[in-house]
Amino acid sequence: MRPLIATVDLAALRHNYSLARQCAPGRKAFAVVKADAYGHGARQVVAALADVADGFAVCSLEEAAEIRAVNEQARMLLLEGCFEAAEYEAAAELRLDVAVQGSANAEQLLAASLPRPLNVWMKLDSGMHRLGFTAEAVRDWYPRLREAPQVAELNLMSHFACADERGHPLNELQLEQFCALCELEFDHRSMANSAAVLTLAAAHMDWLRPGIILYGATPFAELSAEALGLKPVMTLTAGLIAIRDVPAGESVGYGAGWVAQRPSRIGTVSCGYADGYPRTAPSGTSVVIRGQRVPLAGRVSMDMLAVDLTDLPDAQLGDAVELWGAQMPIDELAQACGTIGYELLTKVTRRVPRRYI
């Protein structure tokens, strides 16, 4: 078997969910498990959190149906809502909470014949300008939805654009927009994503929506996951499958961009961009072998990458290579690649086996 595995630590996952809850005592929290639980396996993550999570949040009906197949009772929020009238009936059959993000959605909901009423979350566009009603439209639609037979709970939600930038002026403006609707008697309110859970107590409201922090990565550029008390959930581990000596002046990899400046010992590692390791990782990016960091040498290939073992003479064929995990934080790799941990986690492909501990 090819030596590559993503090990998912379910105890770390539960720790991170508990940490999110501790930030806002008395509030409830939807664990965000969209995109196959950020690449960790939605079914396994939901099963691991089933006895502690207040609910789960997903992107699509397809994601919701997959979770409902393994958890009949969990409360589930459909974050992106429905896209046509018939989908509201499917959402009701799956017993979902549903985001309604504009007049067209609301009209479709009121035209739907449902087997049971839905918990509806009106989405306010408080400043991100991606989805949502204007504040004026929320006020206009509130009485119609409050009285509609298709609606059980009527709730309000919004989403921050810059919560990961502490002190950004838009955060306060968005909170003001949200709180300006306080005269409307919504059953529940929700605004706090991962960054707001950790640093914006005024945004905690009734329901939190922790996402990336559940998986042990940080939403902040300047605060590490370790500093926040988070534990990494996924460890991506490959193996050393070849070792060769490369003379000074010889190149390694596609494009011959990395050239040995000294007689070098080069290792080949069984992971590439088709597995989800970023092709944009530059030479010098660290991986960990035998507890020591060693640098990438040359371009990442589809199925392999090369590392410079010259300063780790004890390295041998078959050694484990940590590409990210406790010793090599995923956020450090993401920063080196000009991206974020969210993208790396969600891009681990299906051909990488997951092992749950």
mmCIF file of C-alpha atoms in Angstrom:
data_model
loop_
_atom_site.group_PDB
_atom_site.id
_atom_site.type_symbol
_atom_site.label_atom_id
_atom_site.label_comp_id
_atom_site.label_asym_id
_atom_site.label_seq_id
_atom_site.Cartn_x
_atom_site.Cartn_y
_atom_site.Cartn_z
ATOM 1 C CA MET A 1 0.000 0.000 0.000
ATOM 2 C CA ARG A 2 1.257 3.472 -0.885
ATOM 3 C CA PRO A 3 2.570 5.101 2.300
ATOM 4 C CA LEU A 4 0.234 8.073 2.645
ATOM 5 C CA ILE A 5 -2.483 8.562 5.235
ATOM 6 C CA ALA A 6 -4.505 11.337 6.858
ATOM 7 C CA THR A 7 -4.923 10.515 10.540
ATOM 8 C CA VAL A 8 -7.930 12.233 12.140
ATOM 9 C CA ASP A 9 -7.817 12.677 15.915
ATOM 10 C CA LEU A 10 -11.433 12.675 17.078
ATOM 11 C CA ALA A 11 -10.467 13.472 20.686
ATOM 12 C CA ALA A 12 -8.796 16.665 19.434
ATOM 13 C CA LEU A 13 -11.963 17.483 17.494
ATOM 14 C CA ARG A 14 -14.079 17.168 20.637
ATOM 15 C CA HIS A 15 -11.573 19.294 22.558
ATOM 16 C CA ASN A 16 -11.832 22.062 19.966
ATOM 17 C CA TYR A 17 -15.649 22.015 19.989
ATOM 18 C CA SER A 18 -15.616 22.254 23.786
ATOM 19 C CA LEU A 19 -13.174 25.163 23.614
ATOM 20 C CA ALA A 20 -15.549 27.015 21.278
ATOM 21 C CA ARG A 21 -18.444 26.439 23.676
ATOM 22 C CA GLN A 22 -16.341 27.643 26.623
ATOM 23 C CA CYS A 23 -15.814 30.969 24.872
ATOM 24 C CA ALA A 24 -19.544 31.665 25.121
ATOM 25 C CA PRO A 25 -21.091 30.011 28.176
ATOM 26 C CA GLY A 26 -24.799 29.343 27.841
ATOM 27 C CA ARG A 27 -24.840 29.625 24.055
ATOM 28 C CA LYS A 28 -25.416 26.782 21.624
ATOM 29 C CA ALA A 29 -23.179 25.952 18.682
ATOM 30 C CA PHE A 30 -23.699 24.531 15.221
ATOM 31 C CA ALA A 31 -20.560 22.546 14.354
ATOM 32 C CA VAL A 32 -19.856 23.479 10.725
ATOM 33 C CA VAL A 33 -19.294 20.244 8.794
ATOM 34 C CA LYS A 34 -19.713 21.437 5.209
ATOM 35 C CA ALA A 35 -17.242 20.311 2.527
ATOM 36 C CA ASP A 36 -17.065 16.813 4.066
ATOM 37 C CA ALA A 37 -16.186 18.367 7.437
ATOM 38 C CA TYR A 38 -13.387 20.416 5.871
ATOM 39 C CA GLY A 39 -11.934 17.239 4.387
ATOM 40 C CA HIS A 40 -12.027 15.229 7.618
ATOM 41 C CA GLY A 41 -15.057 13.035 6.796
ATOM 42 C CA ALA A 42 -18.478 14.397 7.703
ATOM 43 C CA ARG A 43 -19.995 11.100 8.811
ATOM 44 C CA GLN A 44 -17.154 10.343 11.220
ATOM 45 C CA VAL A 45 -16.996 13.899 12.543
ATOM 46 C CA VAL A 46 -20.741 14.015 13.172
ATOM 47 C CA ALA A 47 -20.605 10.656 14.935
ATOM 48 C CA ALA A 48 -17.736 11.873 17.137
ATOM 49 C CA LEU A 49 -19.610 15.046 18.127
ATOM 50 C CA ALA A 50 -23.111 13.553 18.299
ATOM 51 C CA ASP A 51 -23.343 13.550 22.079
ATOM 52 C CA VAL A 52 -21.850 17.031 22.597
ATOM 53 C CA ALA A 53 -22.841 19.178 19.612
ATOM 54 C CA ASP A 54 -26.068 21.187 19.678
ATOM 55 C CA GLY A 55 -26.357 20.934 15.915
ATOM 56 C CA PHE A 56 -24.485 20.831 12.628
ATOM 57 C CA ALA A 57 -24.260 23.225 9.677
ATOM 58 C CA VAL A 58 -23.903 22.159 6.047
ATOM 59 C CA CYS A 59 -23.894 23.805 2.632
ATOM 60 C CA SER A 60 -26.247 21.683 0.553
ATOM 61 C CA LEU A 61 -29.172 19.298 0.690
ATOM 62 C CA GLU A 62 -26.834 16.550 -0.487
ATOM 63 C CA GLU A 63 -24.546 17.137 2.487
ATOM 64 C CA ALA A 64 -27.542 17.221 4.819
ATOM 65 C CA ALA A 65 -28.896 13.931 3.472
ATOM 66 C CA GLU A 66 -25.539 12.231 4.033
ATOM 67 C CA ILE A 67 -25.502 13.321 7.674
ATOM 68 C CA ARG A 68 -29.158 12.466 8.234
ATOM 69 C CA ALA A 69 -28.352 8.930 7.111
ATOM 70 C CA VAL A 70 -26.069 8.504 10.139
ATOM 71 C CA ASN A 71 -27.833 10.786 12.632
ATOM 72 C CA GLU A 72 -31.625 10.864 12.625
ATOM 73 C CA GLN A 73 -32.036 13.379 15.431
ATOM 74 C CA ALA A 74 -29.381 16.064 14.988
ATOM 75 C CA ARG A 75 -30.452 19.630 14.379
ATOM 76 C CA MET A 76 -29.016 20.742 11.039
ATOM 77 C CA LEU A 77 -28.739 24.179 9.444
ATOM 78 C CA LEU A 78 -28.656 24.530 5.652
ATOM 79 C CA LEU A 79 -26.338 27.537 5.354
ATOM 80 C CA GLU A 80 -26.823 28.366 1.672
ATOM 81 C CA GLY A 81 -30.538 27.636 1.730
ATOM 82 C CA CYS A 82 -32.639 26.195 -1.076
ATOM 83 C CA PHE A 83 -32.394 27.033 -4.746
ATOM 84 C CA GLU A 84 -35.908 26.182 -5.967
ATOM 85 C CA ALA A 85 -39.351 25.696 -4.467
ATOM 86 C CA ALA A 86 -39.275 21.885 -4.537
ATOM 87 C CA GLU A 87 -36.190 21.842 -2.343
ATOM 88 C CA TYR A 88 -38.116 23.266 0.611
ATOM 89 C CA GLU A 89 -40.196 20.099 0.709
ATOM 90 C CA ALA A 90 -36.996 18.015 0.730
ATOM 91 C CA ALA A 91 -35.607 20.201 3.509
ATOM 92 C CA ALA A 92 -38.764 19.676 5.556
ATOM 93 C CA GLU A 93 -38.578 15.916 5.061
ATOM 94 C CA LEU A 94 -34.974 16.015 6.301
ATOM 95 C CA ARG A 95 -36.079 18.223 9.244
ATOM 96 C CA LEU A 96 -33.586 20.977 8.468
ATOM 97 C CA ASP A 97 -33.221 24.536 9.614
ATOM 98 C CA VAL A 98 -33.022 26.589 6.412
ATOM 99 C CA ALA A 99 -31.373 29.914 5.641
ATOM 100 C CA VAL A 100 -33.541 32.239 3.540
ATOM 101 C CA GLN A 101 -31.359 34.884 1.966
ATOM 102 C CA GLY A 102 -33.560 37.012 -0.281
ATOM 103 C CA SER A 103 -37.004 37.823 -1.547
ATOM 104 C CA ALA A 104 -36.913 35.148 -4.266
ATOM 105 C CA ASN A 105 -36.145 32.495 -1.632
ATOM 106 C CA ALA A 106 -38.881 33.798 0.620
ATOM 107 C CA GLU A 107 -41.474 33.721 -2.185
ATOM 108 C CA GLN A 108 -40.512 30.124 -3.002
ATOM 109 C CA LEU A 109 -40.857 29.156 0.652
ATOM 110 C CA LEU A 110 -44.332 30.685 0.915
ATOM 111 C CA ALA A 111 -45.385 28.885 -2.266
ATOM 112 C CA ALA A 112 -44.204 25.508 -0.984
ATOM 113 C CA SER A 113 -46.518 22.815 0.369
ATOM 114 C CA LEU A 114 -44.589 21.284 3.264
ATOM 115 C CA PRO A 115 -45.140 18.149 5.348
ATOM 116 C CA ARG A 116 -44.029 20.141 8.416
ATOM 117 C CA PRO A 117 -43.003 23.755 9.047
ATOM 118 C CA LEU A 118 -39.344 24.715 8.899
ATOM 119 C CA ASN A 119 -37.106 26.567 11.300
ATOM 120 C CA VAL A 120 -36.153 29.529 9.110
ATOM 121 C CA TRP A 121 -33.056 31.703 9.454
ATOM 122 C CA MET A 122 -33.418 35.027 7.668
ATOM 123 C CA LYS A 123 -29.985 36.052 6.493
ATOM 124 C CA LEU A 124 -29.122 39.720 6.873
ATOM 125 C CA ASP A 125 -26.530 41.254 4.557
ATOM 126 C CA SER A 126 -24.845 43.309 7.268
ATOM 127 C CA GLY A 127 -21.890 44.337 5.112
ATOM 128 C CA MET A 128 -20.275 41.352 3.414
ATOM 129 C CA HIS A 129 -22.502 41.781 0.333
ATOM 130 C CA ARG A 130 -22.494 38.122 -0.638
ATOM 131 C CA LEU A 131 -25.938 36.848 0.411
ATOM 132 C CA GLY A 132 -28.787 38.226 2.455
ATOM 133 C CA PHE A 133 -31.665 40.659 2.830
ATOM 134 C CA THR A 134 -31.076 44.344 3.396
ATOM 135 C CA ALA A 135 -32.158 45.550 6.821
ATOM 136 C CA GLU A 136 -35.204 47.195 5.242
ATOM 137 C CA ALA A 137 -36.152 43.947 3.497
ATOM 138 C CA VAL A 138 -35.809 42.025 6.775
ATOM 139 C CA ARG A 139 -38.340 44.380 8.341
ATOM 140 C CA ASP A 140 -40.661 44.035 5.364
ATOM 141 C CA TRP A 141 -40.520 40.247 5.294
ATOM 142 C CA TYR A 142 -40.532 39.630 9.035
ATOM 143 C CA PRO A 143 -44.334 39.811 9.540
ATOM 144 C CA ARG A 144 -45.070 37.717 6.443
ATOM 145 C CA LEU A 145 -42.698 34.949 7.495
ATOM 146 C CA ARG A 146 -43.702 35.134 11.142
ATOM 147 C CA GLU A 147 -47.318 34.409 10.181
ATOM 148 C CA ALA A 148 -46.588 31.850 7.455
ATOM 149 C CA PRO A 149 -47.717 28.255 8.062
ATOM 150 C CA GLN A 150 -44.454 27.065 6.464
ATOM 151 C CA VAL A 151 -42.435 28.642 9.292
ATOM 152 C CA ALA A 152 -41.918 27.248 12.790
ATOM 153 C CA GLU A 153 -39.081 29.246 14.388
ATOM 154 C CA LEU A 154 -38.124 32.521 12.736
ATOM 155 C CA ASN A 155 -34.484 33.340 13.372
ATOM 156 C CA LEU A 156 -31.890 35.882 12.207
ATOM 157 C CA MET A 157 -28.315 35.271 11.080
ATOM 158 C CA SER A 158 -25.506 37.147 9.382
ATOM 159 C CA HIS A 159 -21.856 36.599 8.502
ATOM 160 C CA PHE A 160 -18.713 38.652 9.162
ATOM 161 C CA ALA A 161 -16.415 39.694 6.345
ATOM 162 C CA CYS A 162 -13.399 40.585 8.496
ATOM 163 C CA ALA A 163 -13.751 38.878 11.881
ATOM 164 C CA ASP A 164 -10.329 37.311 11.284
ATOM 165 C CA GLU A 165 -8.844 40.841 11.381
ATOM 166 C CA ARG A 166 -9.150 41.980 14.960
ATOM 167 C CA GLY A 167 -10.100 45.626 15.238
ATOM 168 C CA HIS A 168 -11.232 45.943 11.624
ATOM 169 C CA PRO A 169 -13.835 48.753 11.523
ATOM 170 C CA LEU A 170 -16.261 46.680 9.430
ATOM 171 C CA ASN A 171 -16.717 44.267 12.346
ATOM 172 C CA GLU A 172 -18.290 46.972 14.488
ATOM 173 C CA LEU A 173 -20.376 48.271 11.593
ATOM 174 C CA GLN A 174 -21.745 44.788 10.878
ATOM 175 C CA LEU A 175 -22.607 44.255 14.534
ATOM 176 C CA GLU A 176 -24.424 47.595 14.582
ATOM 177 C CA GLN A 177 -26.423 46.599 11.492
ATOM 178 C CA PHE A 178 -27.367 43.302 13.125
ATOM 179 C CA CYS A 179 -28.303 44.794 16.483
ATOM 180 C CA ALA A 180 -30.341 47.561 14.834
ATOM 181 C CA LEU A 181 -32.995 44.888 14.187
ATOM 182 C CA CYS A 182 -33.356 44.088 17.883
ATOM 183 C CA GLU A 183 -36.956 45.334 17.974
ATOM 184 C CA LEU A 184 -37.977 42.348 15.835
ATOM 185 C CA GLU A 185 -38.712 39.352 18.048
ATOM 186 C CA PHE A 186 -36.682 36.606 16.430
ATOM 187 C CA ASP A 187 -36.591 33.271 18.232
ATOM 188 C CA HIS A 188 -32.818 32.904 17.861
ATOM 189 C CA ARG A 189 -29.905 34.925 16.487
ATOM 190 C CA SER A 190 -26.526 33.824 15.128
ATOM 191 C CA MET A 191 -23.548 35.792 13.850
ATOM 192 C CA ALA A 192 -20.323 34.346 15.274
ATOM 193 C CA ASN A 193 -18.064 32.348 12.977
ATOM 194 C CA SER A 194 -14.807 30.865 14.297
ATOM 195 C CA ALA A 195 -12.942 34.167 14.564
ATOM 196 C CA ALA A 196 -15.865 35.915 16.245
ATOM 197 C CA VAL A 197 -16.334 33.006 18.667
ATOM 198 C CA LEU A 198 -12.786 33.590 19.882
ATOM 199 C CA THR A 199 -12.557 37.391 19.923
ATOM 200 C CA LEU A 200 -15.958 39.122 19.521
ATOM 201 C CA ALA A 201 -18.084 38.377 22.579
ATOM 202 C CA ALA A 202 -20.737 40.864 21.474
ATOM 203 C CA ALA A 203 -21.388 38.652 18.428
ATOM 204 C CA HIS A 204 -22.041 35.437 20.353
ATOM 205 C CA MET A 205 -25.851 35.859 20.373
ATOM 206 C CA ASP A 206 -27.795 32.580 20.805
ATOM 207 C CA TRP A 207 -26.013 30.232 18.391
ATOM 208 C CA LEU A 208 -22.311 30.066 17.473
ATOM 209 C CA ARG A 209 -21.083 28.665 14.155
ATOM 210 C CA PRO A 210 -17.528 27.359 14.729
ATOM 211 C CA GLY A 211 -15.899 25.985 11.591
ATOM 212 C CA ILE A 212 -12.130 26.017 11.046
ATOM 213 C CA ILE A 213 -11.326 26.033 14.769
ATOM 214 C CA LEU A 214 -13.036 22.654 15.156
ATOM 215 C CA TYR A 215 -10.304 21.186 12.988
ATOM 216 C CA GLY A 216 -7.422 22.767 14.888
ATOM 217 C CA ALA A 217 -6.429 25.520 12.464
ATOM 218 C CA THR A 218 -6.459 29.235 13.190
ATOM 219 C CA PRO A 219 -8.639 31.851 11.489
ATOM 220 C CA PHE A 220 -6.054 34.548 12.291
ATOM 221 C CA ALA A 221 -2.852 35.395 10.443
ATOM 222 C CA GLU A 222 -1.124 36.577 13.625
ATOM 223 C CA LEU A 223 -2.381 34.049 16.210
ATOM 224 C CA SER A 224 -1.347 30.407 15.996
ATOM 225 C CA ALA A 225 -3.672 27.518 16.687
ATOM 226 C CA GLU A 226 -1.427 26.496 19.568
ATOM 227 C CA ALA A 227 -1.653 29.968 21.123
ATOM 228 C CA LEU A 228 -5.448 29.722 20.919
ATOM 229 C CA GLY A 229 -5.453 26.364 22.723
ATOM 230 C CA LEU A 230 -6.547 24.408 19.653
ATOM 231 C CA LYS A 231 -5.356 20.896 18.884
ATOM 232 C CA PRO A 232 -4.609 19.798 15.295
ATOM 233 C CA VAL A 233 -7.122 17.200 14.152
ATOM 234 C CA MET A 234 -5.580 15.997 10.888
ATOM 235 C CA THR A 235 -2.015 14.737 10.482
ATOM 236 C CA LEU A 236 -0.976 14.093 6.882
ATOM 237 C CA THR A 237 1.824 11.526 6.806
ATOM 238 C CA ALA A 238 3.709 10.093 3.821
ATOM 239 C CA GLY A 239 6.853 7.979 3.521
ATOM 240 C CA LEU A 240 10.378 8.248 2.171
ATOM 241 C CA ILE A 241 10.287 6.013 -0.918
ATOM 242 C CA ALA A 242 13.699 6.813 -2.447
ATOM 243 C CA ILE A 243 17.004 8.426 -1.435
ATOM 244 C CA ARG A 244 19.793 9.455 -3.801
ATOM 245 C CA ASP A 245 23.006 11.476 -3.771
ATOM 246 C CA VAL A 246 23.011 14.551 -6.008
ATOM 247 C CA PRO A 247 26.330 16.275 -6.818
ATOM 248 C CA ALA A 248 26.751 20.020 -6.423
ATOM 249 C CA GLY A 249 25.486 21.814 -9.506
ATOM 250 C CA GLU A 250 22.868 19.178 -10.391
ATOM 251 C CA SER A 251 19.158 20.026 -10.394
ATOM 252 C CA VAL A 252 16.134 18.285 -8.859
ATOM 253 C CA GLY A 253 12.580 18.115 -10.164
ATOM 254 C CA TYR A 254 10.504 19.656 -12.934
ATOM 255 C CA GLY A 255 11.875 22.828 -14.450
ATOM 256 C CA ALA A 256 15.312 22.216 -12.906
ATOM 257 C CA GLY A 257 14.648 25.173 -10.625
ATOM 258 C CA TRP A 258 16.347 23.724 -7.531
ATOM 259 C CA VAL A 259 20.103 23.277 -7.942
ATOM 260 C CA ALA A 260 22.292 21.624 -5.305
ATOM 261 C CA GLN A 261 24.703 24.138 -3.808
ATOM 262 C CA ARG A 262 26.685 21.307 -2.185
ATOM 263 C CA PRO A 263 26.819 17.522 -2.486
ATOM 264 C CA SER A 264 23.280 16.718 -1.359
ATOM 265 C CA ARG A 265 21.200 13.766 -0.223
ATOM 266 C CA ILE A 266 17.741 13.988 -1.742
ATOM 267 C CA GLY A 267 14.697 12.039 -0.576
ATOM 268 C CA THR A 268 11.534 11.350 -2.552
ATOM 269 C CA VAL A 269 8.263 11.475 -0.599
ATOM 270 C CA SER A 270 5.011 9.698 -1.522
ATOM 271 C CA CYS A 271 2.699 12.707 -1.707
ATOM 272 C CA GLY A 272 1.938 15.266 -4.376
ATOM 273 C CA TYR A 273 -0.585 17.810 -5.523
ATOM 274 C CA ALA A 274 -3.033 15.098 -6.658
ATOM 275 C CA ASP A 275 -3.253 14.130 -2.982
ATOM 276 C CA GLY A 276 -3.871 17.691 -1.853
ATOM 277 C CA TYR A 277 -0.375 18.864 -0.971
ATOM 278 C CA PRO A 278 -0.118 22.340 -2.531
ATOM 279 C CA ARG A 279 1.882 22.637 -5.734
ATOM 280 C CA THR A 280 2.555 26.236 -4.726
ATOM 281 C CA ALA A 281 4.729 25.146 -1.770
ATOM 282 C CA PRO A 282 8.116 26.725 -2.490
ATOM 283 C CA SER A 283 11.509 25.123 -2.080
ATOM 284 C CA GLY A 284 12.542 25.432 1.551
ATOM 285 C CA THR A 285 9.070 24.664 2.924
ATOM 286 C CA SER A 286 9.439 22.306 5.874
ATOM 287 C CA VAL A 287 8.315 18.732 6.400
ATOM 288 C CA VAL A 288 9.242 16.700 9.490
ATOM 289 C CA ILE A 289 11.219 13.446 9.510
ATOM 290 C CA ARG A 290 12.448 11.808 12.707
ATOM 291 C CA GLY A 291 11.391 14.909 14.630
ATOM 292 C CA GLN A 292 13.563 17.214 12.509
ATOM 293 C CA ARG A 293 12.508 19.698 9.896
ATOM 294 C CA VAL A 294 13.887 19.264 6.410
ATOM 295 C CA PRO A 295 13.224 21.507 3.385
ATOM 296 C CA LEU A 296 11.454 20.809 0.114
ATOM 297 C CA ALA A 297 13.786 20.668 -2.880
ATOM 298 C CA GLY A 298 12.206 21.694 -6.175
ATOM 299 C CA ARG A 299 8.650 21.629 -7.444
ATOM 300 C CA VAL A 300 5.913 19.456 -5.995
ATOM 301 C CA SER A 301 4.899 16.807 -8.550
ATOM 302 C CA MET A 302 1.492 15.174 -9.013
ATOM 303 C CA ASP A 303 2.321 12.125 -6.874
ATOM 304 C CA MET A 304 5.637 12.962 -5.196
ATOM 305 C CA LEU A 305 7.797 15.688 -3.771
ATOM 306 C CA ALA A 306 11.510 15.907 -2.993
ATOM 307 C CA VAL A 307 13.246 16.949 0.224
ATOM 308 C CA ASP A 308 16.826 17.796 1.083
ATOM 309 C CA LEU A 309 18.087 15.230 3.635
ATOM 310 C CA THR A 310 21.675 16.459 3.685
ATOM 311 C CA ASP A 311 21.420 17.697 7.273
ATOM 312 C CA LEU A 312 19.565 14.560 8.407
ATOM 313 C CA PRO A 313 22.040 11.764 7.661
ATOM 314 C CA ASP A 314 20.090 9.225 9.749
ATOM 315 C CA ALA A 315 17.051 9.378 7.455
ATOM 316 C CA GLN A 316 16.280 5.991 5.883
ATOM 317 C CA LEU A 317 13.943 4.491 3.320
ATOM 318 C CA GLY A 318 10.514 3.962 4.847
ATOM 319 C CA ASP A 319 10.766 6.813 7.361
ATOM 320 C CA ALA A 320 7.495 8.612 8.079
ATOM 321 C CA VAL A 321 7.207 12.161 6.746
ATOM 322 C CA GLU A 322 4.809 14.564 8.465
ATOM 323 C CA LEU A 323 3.555 17.014 5.873
ATOM 324 C CA TRP A 324 1.349 18.763 8.400
ATOM 325 C CA GLY A 325 0.180 18.035 11.913
ATOM 326 C CA ALA A 326 1.417 18.700 15.445
ATOM 327 C CA GLN A 327 5.055 19.182 14.402
ATOM 328 C CA MET A 328 4.350 21.102 11.176
ATOM 329 C CA PRO A 329 1.287 23.341 11.652
ATOM 330 C CA ILE A 330 -0.965 23.463 8.631
ATOM 331 C CA ASP A 331 -1.271 27.228 8.993
ATOM 332 C CA GLU A 332 2.497 27.610 8.591
ATOM 333 C CA LEU A 333 2.363 25.625 5.360
ATOM 334 C CA ALA A 334 -0.642 27.628 4.185
ATOM 335 C CA GLN A 335 1.153 30.915 4.837
ATOM 336 C CA ALA A 336 4.189 29.716 2.860
ATOM 337 C CA CYS A 337 1.831 28.959 -0.050
ATOM 338 C CA GLY A 338 -0.078 32.241 0.111
ATOM 339 C CA THR A 339 -3.313 30.570 1.136
ATOM 340 C CA ILE A 340 -5.224 29.506 4.271
ATOM 341 C CA GLY A 341 -5.577 26.272 6.207
ATOM 342 C CA TYR A 342 -9.220 25.967 5.114
ATOM 343 C CA GLU A 343 -8.171 25.446 1.493
ATOM 344 C CA LEU A 344 -5.489 22.867 2.246
ATOM 345 C CA LEU A 345 -7.775 20.760 4.438
ATOM 346 C CA THR A 346 -10.656 20.762 1.975
ATOM 347 C CA LYS A 347 -8.344 19.807 -0.907
ATOM 348 C CA VAL A 348 -7.071 16.537 0.567
ATOM 349 C CA THR A 349 -8.333 14.202 -2.107
ATOM 350 C CA ARG A 350 -10.294 10.965 -1.917
ATOM 351 C CA ARG A 351 -7.310 8.828 -2.792
ATOM 352 C CA VAL A 352 -5.742 9.664 0.586
ATOM 353 C CA PRO A 353 -7.045 7.108 3.133
ATOM 354 C CA ARG A 354 -8.400 8.536 6.397
ATOM 355 C CA ARG A 355 -7.631 6.779 9.668
ATOM 356 C CA TYR A 356 -9.703 7.731 12.736
ATOM 357 C CA ILE A 357 -8.299 7.570 16.233
#
